[in-house]
Coordinates of C-alpha atoms in Angstrom, one line a residue:
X370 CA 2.0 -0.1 -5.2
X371 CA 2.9 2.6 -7.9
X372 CA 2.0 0.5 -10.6
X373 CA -1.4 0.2 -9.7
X374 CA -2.1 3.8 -8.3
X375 CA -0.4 5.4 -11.6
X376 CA -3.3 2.5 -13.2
X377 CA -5.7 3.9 -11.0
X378 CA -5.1 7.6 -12.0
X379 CA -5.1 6.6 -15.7
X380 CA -8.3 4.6 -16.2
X381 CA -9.9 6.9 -13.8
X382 CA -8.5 9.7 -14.9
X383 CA -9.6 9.4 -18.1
X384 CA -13.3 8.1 -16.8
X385 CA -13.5 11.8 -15.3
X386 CA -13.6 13.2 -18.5
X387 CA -17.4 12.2 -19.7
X388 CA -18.6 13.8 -16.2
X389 CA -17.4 17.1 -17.0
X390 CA -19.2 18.2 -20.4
X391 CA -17.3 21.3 -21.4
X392 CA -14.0 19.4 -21.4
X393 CA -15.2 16.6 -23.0
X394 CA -17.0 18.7 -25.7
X395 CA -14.2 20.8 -25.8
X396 CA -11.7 18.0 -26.5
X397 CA -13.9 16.6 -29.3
X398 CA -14.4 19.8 -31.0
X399 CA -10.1 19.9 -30.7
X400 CA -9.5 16.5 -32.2
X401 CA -12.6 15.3 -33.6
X402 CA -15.3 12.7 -32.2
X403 CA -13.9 10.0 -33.7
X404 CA -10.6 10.6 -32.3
X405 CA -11.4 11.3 -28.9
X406 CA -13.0 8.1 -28.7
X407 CA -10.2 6.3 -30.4
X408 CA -8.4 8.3 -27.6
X409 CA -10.5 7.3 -24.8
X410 CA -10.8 3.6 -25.0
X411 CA -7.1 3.5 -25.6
X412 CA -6.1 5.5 -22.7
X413 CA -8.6 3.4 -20.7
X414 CA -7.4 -0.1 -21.8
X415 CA -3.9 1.4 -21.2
X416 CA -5.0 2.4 -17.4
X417 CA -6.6 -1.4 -17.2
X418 CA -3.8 -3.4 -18.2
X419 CA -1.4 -1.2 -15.9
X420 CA -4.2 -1.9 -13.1
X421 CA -4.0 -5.4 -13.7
X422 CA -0.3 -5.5 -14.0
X423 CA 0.0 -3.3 -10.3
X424 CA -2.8 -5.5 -8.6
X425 CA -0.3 -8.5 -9.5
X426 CA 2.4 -7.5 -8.8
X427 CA 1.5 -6.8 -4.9
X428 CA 0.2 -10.4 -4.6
X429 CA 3.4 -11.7 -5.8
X430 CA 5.0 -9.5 -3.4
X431 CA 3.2 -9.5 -0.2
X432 CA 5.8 -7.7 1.9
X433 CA 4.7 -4.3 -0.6
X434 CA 1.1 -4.8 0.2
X435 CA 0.2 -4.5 3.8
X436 CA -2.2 -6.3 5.7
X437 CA -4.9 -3.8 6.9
X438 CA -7.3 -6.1 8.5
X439 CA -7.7 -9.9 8.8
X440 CA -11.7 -10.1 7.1
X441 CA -14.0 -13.1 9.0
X442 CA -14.2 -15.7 6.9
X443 CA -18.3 -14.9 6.4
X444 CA -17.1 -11.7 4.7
X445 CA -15.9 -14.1 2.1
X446 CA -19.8 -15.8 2.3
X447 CA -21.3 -12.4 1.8
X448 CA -19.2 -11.5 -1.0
X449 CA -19.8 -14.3 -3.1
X450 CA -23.2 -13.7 -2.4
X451 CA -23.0 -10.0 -3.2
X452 CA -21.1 -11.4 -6.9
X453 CA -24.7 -12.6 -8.0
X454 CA -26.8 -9.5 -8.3
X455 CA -23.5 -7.8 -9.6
X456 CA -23.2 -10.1 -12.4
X457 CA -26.5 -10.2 -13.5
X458 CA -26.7 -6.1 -13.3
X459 CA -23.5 -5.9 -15.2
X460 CA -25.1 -8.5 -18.4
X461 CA -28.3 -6.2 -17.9
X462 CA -26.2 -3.3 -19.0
X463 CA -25.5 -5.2 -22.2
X464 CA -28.6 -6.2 -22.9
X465 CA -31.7 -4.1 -23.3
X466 CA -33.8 -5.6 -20.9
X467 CA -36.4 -4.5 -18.2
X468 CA -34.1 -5.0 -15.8
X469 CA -31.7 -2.9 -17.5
X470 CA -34.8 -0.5 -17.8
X471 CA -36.0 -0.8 -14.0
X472 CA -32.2 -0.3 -12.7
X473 CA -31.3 3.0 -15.1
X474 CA -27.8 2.4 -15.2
X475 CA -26.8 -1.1 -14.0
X476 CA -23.8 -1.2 -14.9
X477 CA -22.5 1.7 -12.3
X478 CA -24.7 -0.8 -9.9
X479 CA -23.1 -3.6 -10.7
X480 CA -19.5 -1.8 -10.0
X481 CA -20.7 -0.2 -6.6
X482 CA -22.0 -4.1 -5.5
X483 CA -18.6 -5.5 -6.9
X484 CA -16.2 -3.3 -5.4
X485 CA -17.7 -3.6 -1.9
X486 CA -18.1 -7.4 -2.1
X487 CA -14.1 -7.4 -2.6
X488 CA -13.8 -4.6 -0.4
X489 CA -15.2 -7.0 2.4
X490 CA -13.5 -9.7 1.5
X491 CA -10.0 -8.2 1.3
X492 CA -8.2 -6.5 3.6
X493 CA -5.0 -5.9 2.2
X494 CA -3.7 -2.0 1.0
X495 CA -3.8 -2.7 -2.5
X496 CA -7.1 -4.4 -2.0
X497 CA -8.7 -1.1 0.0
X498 CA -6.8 0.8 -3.2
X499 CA -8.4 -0.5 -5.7
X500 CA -12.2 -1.7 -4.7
X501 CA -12.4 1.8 -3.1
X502 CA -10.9 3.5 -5.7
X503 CA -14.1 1.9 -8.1
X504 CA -16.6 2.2 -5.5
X505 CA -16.1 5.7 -5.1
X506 CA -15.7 6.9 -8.5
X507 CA -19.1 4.9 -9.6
X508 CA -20.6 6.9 -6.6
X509 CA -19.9 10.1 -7.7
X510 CA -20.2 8.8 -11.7
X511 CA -23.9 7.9 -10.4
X512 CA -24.4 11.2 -8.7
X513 CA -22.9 13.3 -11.8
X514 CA -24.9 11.2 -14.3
X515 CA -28.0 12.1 -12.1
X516 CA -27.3 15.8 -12.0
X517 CA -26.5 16.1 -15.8
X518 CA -30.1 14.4 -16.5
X519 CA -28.2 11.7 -18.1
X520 CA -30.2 8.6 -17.4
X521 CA -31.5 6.0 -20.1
X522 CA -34.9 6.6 -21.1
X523 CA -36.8 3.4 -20.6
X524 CA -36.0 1.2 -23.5
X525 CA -38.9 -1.4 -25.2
X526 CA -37.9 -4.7 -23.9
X527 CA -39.3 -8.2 -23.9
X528 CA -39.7 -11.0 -20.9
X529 CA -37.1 -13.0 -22.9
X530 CA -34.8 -10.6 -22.7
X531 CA -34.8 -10.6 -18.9
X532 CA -34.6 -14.6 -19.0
X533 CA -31.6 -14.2 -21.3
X534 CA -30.2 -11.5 -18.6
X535 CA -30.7 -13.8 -15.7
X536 CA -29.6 -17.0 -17.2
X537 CA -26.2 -15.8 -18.8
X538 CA -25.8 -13.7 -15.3
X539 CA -26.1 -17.5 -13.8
X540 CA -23.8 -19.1 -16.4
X541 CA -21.4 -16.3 -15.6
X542 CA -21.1 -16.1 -12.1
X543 CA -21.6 -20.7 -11.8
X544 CA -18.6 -20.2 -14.1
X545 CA -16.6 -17.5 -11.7
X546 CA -17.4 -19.7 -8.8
X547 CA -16.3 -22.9 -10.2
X548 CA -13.2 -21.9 -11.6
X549 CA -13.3 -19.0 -14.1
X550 CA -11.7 -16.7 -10.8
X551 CA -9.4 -18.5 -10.2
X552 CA -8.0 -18.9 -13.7
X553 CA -8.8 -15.0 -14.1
X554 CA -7.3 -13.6 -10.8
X555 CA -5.6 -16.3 -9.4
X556 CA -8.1 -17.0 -5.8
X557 CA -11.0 -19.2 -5.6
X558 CA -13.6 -17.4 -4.2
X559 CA -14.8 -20.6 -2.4
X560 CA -11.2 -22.1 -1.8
X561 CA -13.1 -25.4 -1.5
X562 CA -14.3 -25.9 -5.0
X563 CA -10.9 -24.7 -6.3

């Protein structure tokens, strides 16, 4: 359970920085731009792998990772349900798009739909630890985005591009269903296509 909270604080952690301006300006005009985003994503990939590494651990060891709640089984339903809007939201966010334009930030979307689709679906500490952990944080990233005036301006984008958003949000998520979860994470989200 460490692992991943000490994961948790890292990747987080280091998220916080953008939301508070002075200390993020104030650290590049220390190191240099450059640097502090060399720093950044390093620091963040470092807080990701050690996530990933914590998350695993407690499903190989189920006696560390308590059992909150049993979840119905139609939490499951609703959850893979939930992973469709999220998916496409979080290609939007790659792709300029008027979905991307209509949503303002669909990425923090697609990590607020995500984390409470697992949250729903899991019931186990380490699950509540770190769904929660994203679901709040893109809440209050959201909010502080919001109150700095920091939202994309409306970006020129064609129909195609939201065809191209939709369809490769499809491809993804048919490929997550039908195996790519499993292979990822380890649990079929529909244990019987697995």
């Amino acid at each position: 359970m460490m692992v991943l909270i000490v994961g948790l604080i890292l990747f987080l952690g280091v998220h916080l920085v953008p939301t508070q301006p002075e200390l993020r300006d104030g650290l590049k005009a220390r190191i240099g731009e450059g640097p502090y985003k060399i720093l950044f994503s390093l620091l963040s990939l470092a807080g990701l792998v050690v996530i990933v590494l914590g998350y695993h651990k407690l499903q190989l060891h189920p006696g560390k990772n308590p059992i909150l709640w049993e979840p119905p089984v139609w939490t499951r339903h609703i959850a893979v349900a939930l992973m469709l809007p999220a998916i496409i939201l979080l290609v939007a966010s790659l792709i300029p798009s008027r979905i991307r334009t209509a949503t303002r930030n669909p990425l923090l979307i697609a990590i607020k739909i995500w984390a409470l689709a697992h949250l729903l679906a899991n019931g186990d500490l380490g699950a509540l630890l770190l769904f929660g952990s994203f679901l709040a944080f893109a809440v209050y990233d959201r909010i502080s985005v919001k109150k700095r005036g920091l939202l994309p301006p409306p970006a020129p984008a064609s129909a195609l591009n939201d065809v191209i958003v939709v369809v490769v949000g499809l491809a993804l998520y048919a490929w997550l269903l039908l195996g790519g979860h499993q292979w990822l994470i380890g649990v079929a989200p529909i244990p019987q296509l697995s």
